[in-house]
mmCIF file of C-alpha atoms in Angstrom:
data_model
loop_
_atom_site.group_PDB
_atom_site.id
_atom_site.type_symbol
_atom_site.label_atom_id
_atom_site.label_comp_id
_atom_site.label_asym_id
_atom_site.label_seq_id
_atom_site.Cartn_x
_atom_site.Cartn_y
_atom_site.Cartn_z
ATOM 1 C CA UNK H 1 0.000 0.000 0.000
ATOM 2 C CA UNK H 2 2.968 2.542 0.529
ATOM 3 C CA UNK H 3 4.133 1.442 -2.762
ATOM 4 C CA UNK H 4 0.525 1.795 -3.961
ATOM 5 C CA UNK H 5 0.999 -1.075 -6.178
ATOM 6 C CA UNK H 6 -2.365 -0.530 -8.071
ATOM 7 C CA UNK H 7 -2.000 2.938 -9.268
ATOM 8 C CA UNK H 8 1.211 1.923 -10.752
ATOM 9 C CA UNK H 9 -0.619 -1.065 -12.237
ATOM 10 C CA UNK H 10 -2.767 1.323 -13.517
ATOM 11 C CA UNK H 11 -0.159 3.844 -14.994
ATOM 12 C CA UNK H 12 1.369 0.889 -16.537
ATOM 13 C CA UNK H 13 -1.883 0.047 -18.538
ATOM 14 C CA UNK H 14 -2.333 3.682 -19.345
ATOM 15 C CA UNK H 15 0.797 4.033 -20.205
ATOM 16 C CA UNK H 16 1.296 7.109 -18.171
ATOM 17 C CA UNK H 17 4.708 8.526 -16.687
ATOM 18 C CA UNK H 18 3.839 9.613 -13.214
ATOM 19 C CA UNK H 19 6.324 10.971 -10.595
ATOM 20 C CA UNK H 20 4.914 10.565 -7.093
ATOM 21 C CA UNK H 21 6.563 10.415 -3.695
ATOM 22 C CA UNK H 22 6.200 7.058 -2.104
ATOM 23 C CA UNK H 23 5.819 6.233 1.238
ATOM 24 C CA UNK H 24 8.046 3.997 3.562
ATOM 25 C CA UNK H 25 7.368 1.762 6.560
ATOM 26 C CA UNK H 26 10.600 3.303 8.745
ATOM 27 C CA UNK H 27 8.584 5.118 11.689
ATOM 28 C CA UNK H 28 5.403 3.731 10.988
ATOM 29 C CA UNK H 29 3.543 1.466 13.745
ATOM 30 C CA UNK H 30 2.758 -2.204 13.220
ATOM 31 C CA UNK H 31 0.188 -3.379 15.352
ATOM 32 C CA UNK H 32 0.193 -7.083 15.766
ATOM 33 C CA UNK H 33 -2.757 -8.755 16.959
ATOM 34 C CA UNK H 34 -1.899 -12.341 18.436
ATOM 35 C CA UNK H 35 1.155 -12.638 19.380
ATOM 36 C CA UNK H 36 1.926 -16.213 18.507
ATOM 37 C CA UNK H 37 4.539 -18.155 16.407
ATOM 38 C CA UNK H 38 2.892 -15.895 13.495
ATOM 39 C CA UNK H 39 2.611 -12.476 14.865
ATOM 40 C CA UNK H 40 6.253 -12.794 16.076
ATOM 41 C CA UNK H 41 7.865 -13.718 13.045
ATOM 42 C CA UNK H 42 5.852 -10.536 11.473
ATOM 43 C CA UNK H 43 6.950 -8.209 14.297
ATOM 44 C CA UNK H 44 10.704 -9.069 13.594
ATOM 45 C CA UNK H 45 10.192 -8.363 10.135
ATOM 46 C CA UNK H 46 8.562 -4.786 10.616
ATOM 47 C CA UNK H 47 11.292 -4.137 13.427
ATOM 48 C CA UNK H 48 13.863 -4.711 10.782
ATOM 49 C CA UNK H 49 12.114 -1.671 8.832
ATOM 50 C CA UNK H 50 12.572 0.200 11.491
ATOM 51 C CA UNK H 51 9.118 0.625 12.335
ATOM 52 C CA UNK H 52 7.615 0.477 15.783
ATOM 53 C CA UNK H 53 5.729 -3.000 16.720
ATOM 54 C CA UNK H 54 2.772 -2.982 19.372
ATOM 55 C CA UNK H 55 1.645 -6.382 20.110
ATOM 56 C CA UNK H 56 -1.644 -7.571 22.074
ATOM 57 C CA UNK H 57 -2.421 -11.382 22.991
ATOM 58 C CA UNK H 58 -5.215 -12.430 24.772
ATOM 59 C CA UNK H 59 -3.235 -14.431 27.601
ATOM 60 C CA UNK H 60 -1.699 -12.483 30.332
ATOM 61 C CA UNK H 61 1.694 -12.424 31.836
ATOM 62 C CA UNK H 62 3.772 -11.909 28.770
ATOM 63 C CA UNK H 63 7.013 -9.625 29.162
ATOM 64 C CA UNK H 64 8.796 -7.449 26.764
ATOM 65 C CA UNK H 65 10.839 -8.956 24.090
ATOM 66 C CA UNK H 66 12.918 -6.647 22.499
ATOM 67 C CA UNK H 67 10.928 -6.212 19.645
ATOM 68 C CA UNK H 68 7.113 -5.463 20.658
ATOM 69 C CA UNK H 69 6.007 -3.319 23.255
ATOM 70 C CA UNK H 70 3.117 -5.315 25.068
ATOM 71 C CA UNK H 71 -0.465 -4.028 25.165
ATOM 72 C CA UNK H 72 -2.346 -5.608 27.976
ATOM 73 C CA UNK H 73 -6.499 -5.786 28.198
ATOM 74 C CA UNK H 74 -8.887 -4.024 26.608
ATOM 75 C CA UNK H 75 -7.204 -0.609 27.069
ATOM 76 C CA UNK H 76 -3.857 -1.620 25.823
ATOM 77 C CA UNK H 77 -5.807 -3.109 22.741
ATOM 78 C CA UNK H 78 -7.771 -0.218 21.921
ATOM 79 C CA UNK H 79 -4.697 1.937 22.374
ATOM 80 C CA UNK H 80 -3.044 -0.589 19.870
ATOM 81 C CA UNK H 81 -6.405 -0.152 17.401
ATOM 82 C CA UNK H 82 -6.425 3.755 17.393
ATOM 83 C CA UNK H 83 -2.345 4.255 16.846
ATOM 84 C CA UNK H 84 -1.014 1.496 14.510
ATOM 85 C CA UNK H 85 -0.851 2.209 10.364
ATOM 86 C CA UNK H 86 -0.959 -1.610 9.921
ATOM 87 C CA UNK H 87 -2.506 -3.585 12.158
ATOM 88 C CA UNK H 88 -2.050 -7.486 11.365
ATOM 89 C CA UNK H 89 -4.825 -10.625 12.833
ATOM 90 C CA UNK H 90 -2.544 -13.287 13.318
ATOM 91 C CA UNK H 91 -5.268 -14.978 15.259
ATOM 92 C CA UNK H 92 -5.751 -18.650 15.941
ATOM 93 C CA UNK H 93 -9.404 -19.927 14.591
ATOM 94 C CA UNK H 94 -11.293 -20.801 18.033
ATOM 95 C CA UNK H 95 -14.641 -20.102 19.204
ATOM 96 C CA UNK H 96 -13.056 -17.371 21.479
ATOM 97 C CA UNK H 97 -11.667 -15.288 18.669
ATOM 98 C CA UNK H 98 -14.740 -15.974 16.540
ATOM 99 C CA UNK H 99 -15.415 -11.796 14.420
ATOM 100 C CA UNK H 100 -12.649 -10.811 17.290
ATOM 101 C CA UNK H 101 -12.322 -8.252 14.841
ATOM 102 C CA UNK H 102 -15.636 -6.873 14.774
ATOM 103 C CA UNK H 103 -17.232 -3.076 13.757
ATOM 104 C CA UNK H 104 -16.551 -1.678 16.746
ATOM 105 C CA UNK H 105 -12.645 -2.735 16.512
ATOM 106 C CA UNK H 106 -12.499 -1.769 12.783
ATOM 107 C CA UNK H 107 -14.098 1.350 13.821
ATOM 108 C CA UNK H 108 -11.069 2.403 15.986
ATOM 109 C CA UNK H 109 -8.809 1.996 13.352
ATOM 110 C CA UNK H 110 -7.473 5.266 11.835
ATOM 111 C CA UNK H 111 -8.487 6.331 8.513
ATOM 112 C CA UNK H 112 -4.737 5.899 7.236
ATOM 113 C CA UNK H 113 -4.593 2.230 8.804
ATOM 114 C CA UNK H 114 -4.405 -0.647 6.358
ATOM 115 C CA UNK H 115 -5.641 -4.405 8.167
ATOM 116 C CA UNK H 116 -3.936 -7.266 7.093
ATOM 117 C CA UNK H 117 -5.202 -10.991 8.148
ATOM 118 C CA UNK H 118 -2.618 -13.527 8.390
ATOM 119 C CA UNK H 119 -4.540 -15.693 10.949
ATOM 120 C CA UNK H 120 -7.973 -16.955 10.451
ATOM 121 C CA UNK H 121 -11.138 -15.885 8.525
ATOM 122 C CA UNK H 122 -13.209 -16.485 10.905
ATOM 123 C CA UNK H 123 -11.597 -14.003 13.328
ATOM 124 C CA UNK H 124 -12.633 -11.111 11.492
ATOM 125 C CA UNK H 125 -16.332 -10.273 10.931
ATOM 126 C CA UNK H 126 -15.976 -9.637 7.132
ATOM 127 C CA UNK H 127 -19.385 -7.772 6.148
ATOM 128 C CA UNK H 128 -18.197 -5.041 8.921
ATOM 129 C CA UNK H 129 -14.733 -4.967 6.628
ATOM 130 C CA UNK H 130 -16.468 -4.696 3.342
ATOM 131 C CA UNK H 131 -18.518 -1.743 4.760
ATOM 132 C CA UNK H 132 -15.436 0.067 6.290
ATOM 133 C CA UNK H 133 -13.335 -0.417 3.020
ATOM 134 C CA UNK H 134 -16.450 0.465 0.671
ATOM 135 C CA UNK H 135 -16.796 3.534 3.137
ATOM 136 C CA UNK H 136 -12.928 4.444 3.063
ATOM 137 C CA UNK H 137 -13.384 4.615 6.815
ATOM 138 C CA UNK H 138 -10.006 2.500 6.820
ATOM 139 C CA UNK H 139 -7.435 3.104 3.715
ATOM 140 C CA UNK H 140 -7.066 -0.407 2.563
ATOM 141 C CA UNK H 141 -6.817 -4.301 3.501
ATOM 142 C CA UNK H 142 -4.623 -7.306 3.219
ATOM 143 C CA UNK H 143 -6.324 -10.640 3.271
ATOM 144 C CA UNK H 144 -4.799 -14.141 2.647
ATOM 145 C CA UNK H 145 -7.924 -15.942 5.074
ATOM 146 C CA UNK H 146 -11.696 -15.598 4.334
ATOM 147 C CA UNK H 147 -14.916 -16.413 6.922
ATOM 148 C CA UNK H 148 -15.256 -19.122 4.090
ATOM 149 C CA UNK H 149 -12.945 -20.787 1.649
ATOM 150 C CA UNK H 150 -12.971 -20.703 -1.614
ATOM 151 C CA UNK H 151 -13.892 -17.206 -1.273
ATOM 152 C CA UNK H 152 -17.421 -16.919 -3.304
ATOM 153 C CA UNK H 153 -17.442 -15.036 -6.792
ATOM 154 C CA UNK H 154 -20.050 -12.710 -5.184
ATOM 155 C CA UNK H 155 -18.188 -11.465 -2.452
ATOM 156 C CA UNK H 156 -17.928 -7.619 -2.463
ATOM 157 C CA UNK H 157 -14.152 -7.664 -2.093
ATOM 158 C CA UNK H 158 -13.567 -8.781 -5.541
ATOM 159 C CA UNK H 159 -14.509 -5.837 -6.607
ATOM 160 C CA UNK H 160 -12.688 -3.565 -3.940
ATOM 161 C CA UNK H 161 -9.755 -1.123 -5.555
ATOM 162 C CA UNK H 162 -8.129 -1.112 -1.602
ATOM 163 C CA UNK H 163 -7.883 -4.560 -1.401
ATOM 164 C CA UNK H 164 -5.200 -7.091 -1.606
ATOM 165 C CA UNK H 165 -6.452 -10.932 -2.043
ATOM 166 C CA UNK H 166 -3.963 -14.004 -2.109
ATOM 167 C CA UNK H 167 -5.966 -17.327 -1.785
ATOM 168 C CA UNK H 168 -4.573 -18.688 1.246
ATOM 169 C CA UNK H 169 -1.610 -19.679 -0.152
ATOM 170 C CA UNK H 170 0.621 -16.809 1.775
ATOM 171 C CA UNK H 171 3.329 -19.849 3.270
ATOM 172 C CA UNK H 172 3.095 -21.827 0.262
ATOM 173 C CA UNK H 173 6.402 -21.323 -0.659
ATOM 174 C CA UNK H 174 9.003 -23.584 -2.242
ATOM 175 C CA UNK H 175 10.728 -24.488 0.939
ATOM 176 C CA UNK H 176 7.372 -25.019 2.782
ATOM 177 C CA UNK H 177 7.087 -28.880 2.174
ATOM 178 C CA UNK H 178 11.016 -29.660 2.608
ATOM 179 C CA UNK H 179 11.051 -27.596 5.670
ATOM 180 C CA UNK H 180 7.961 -29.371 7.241
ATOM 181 C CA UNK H 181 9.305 -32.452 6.571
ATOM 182 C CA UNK H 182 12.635 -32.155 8.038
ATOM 183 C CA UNK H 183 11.078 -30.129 10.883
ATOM 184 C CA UNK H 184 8.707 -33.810 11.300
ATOM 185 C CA UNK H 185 11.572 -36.116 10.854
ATOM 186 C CA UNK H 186 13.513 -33.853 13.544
ATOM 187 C CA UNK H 187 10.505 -34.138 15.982
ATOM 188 C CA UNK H 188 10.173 -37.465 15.271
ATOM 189 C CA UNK H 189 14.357 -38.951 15.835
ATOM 190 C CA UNK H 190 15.036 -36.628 18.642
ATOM 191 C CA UNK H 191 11.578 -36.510 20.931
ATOM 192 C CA UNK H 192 8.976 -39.208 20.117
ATOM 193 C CA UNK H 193 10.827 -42.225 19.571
ATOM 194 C CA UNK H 194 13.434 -41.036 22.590
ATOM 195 C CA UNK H 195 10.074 -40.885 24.555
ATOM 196 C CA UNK H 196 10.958 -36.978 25.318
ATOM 197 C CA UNK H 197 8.356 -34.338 25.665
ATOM 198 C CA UNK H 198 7.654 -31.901 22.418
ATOM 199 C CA UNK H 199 8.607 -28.786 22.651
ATOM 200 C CA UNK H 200 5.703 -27.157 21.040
ATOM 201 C CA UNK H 201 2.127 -28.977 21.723
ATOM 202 C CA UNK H 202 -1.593 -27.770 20.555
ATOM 203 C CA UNK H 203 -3.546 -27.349 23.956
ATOM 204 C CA UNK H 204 -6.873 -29.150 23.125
ATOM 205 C CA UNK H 205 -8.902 -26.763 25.359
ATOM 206 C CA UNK H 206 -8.165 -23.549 23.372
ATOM 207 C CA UNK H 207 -7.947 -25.274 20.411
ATOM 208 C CA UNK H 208 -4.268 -24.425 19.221
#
């Protein structure tokens, strides 16, 4: 969106020579909304643009690390909502974070602030995103997840000129399948068939 990608697109196509001054991510705030395995790797990455990283997860007790400054509860969430140019859902799909993102939240969001989804679809109450990005009440979004895969032909955000679609498909990269692999044949040598505890396990409770 800094690079804004579709009006060169569209110069290209009109074949039209247009100087404009571009924007850059150094000093702007990335607001990362669960911090997880996900939200983590993303915050190094904006840190390493030099921009500032806010990050909010729903379980308590979490310290600084270095790269995100914490923001705890409801106010520390709506602080990170009203002051971050990006603000990224790198939620887990549970009943808990079900439209976590809702009209309210999106409504907090500056009019400058581009949302990216990284997480789940289903964390993000989409109708309330197609009317803030139809409205320009928010300048733009990123989505890889949908409430429902395949996303339908109908859906309104086809058809949005501030929106950036990728089917899913955002870690299916080349190394993806090699890397899971090794990562599975490492887990399996060196833990299971030593009998040792794993060092990352999916709580069954919260569902991740």
């Amino acid at each position: 969106f800094d690079k804004e990608i579709t009006r060169l697109q569209a110069n290209r196509t009109a074949a039209k020579w247009e100087r404009f001054q571009m924007g850059e991510l150094m000093g702007q705030t990335m607001g990362v909304v669960g911090y997880g395995d996900i939200g983590q790797t993303t915050a190094r990455l904006a840190k390493a643009f030099r921009m500032k990283v806010l990050a909010y997860r729903r379980t308590e007790g979490h310290a600084d690390d270095g790269v995100a400054k914490y923001c705890a509860g409801e106010e520390g969430l709506d602080y990170l909502l009203r002051t971050s140019d990006f603000v990224v859902a790198a939620m887990p799909g549970t009943p808990a974070t079900r439209h976590f993102i809702n009209a309210e939240r999106i409504g907090k969001m500056k009019p400058s602030a581009v949302f990216v989804n990284v997480g789940r679809g289903t964390c993000v109450d989409e109708a309330a995103l197609c009317d803030a990005l139809k409205r320009k009440a928010i300048k733009g979004a990123c989505l890889d997840v949908f409430e429902k895969e395949p996303l339908v032909a109908e859906s309104p955000l086809w058809g949005l000129d501030n929106v950036l679609l990728s089917p899913h498909n955002a870690d299916n990269t080349r190394s993806y399948y090699p890397s899971t692999m090794e990562r599975f044949v490492e887990l399996t040598v060196n833990f299971y068939l030593k009998g040792r505890p794993f060092p990352e396990t999916v709580d069954l409770d919260q569902g991740y």
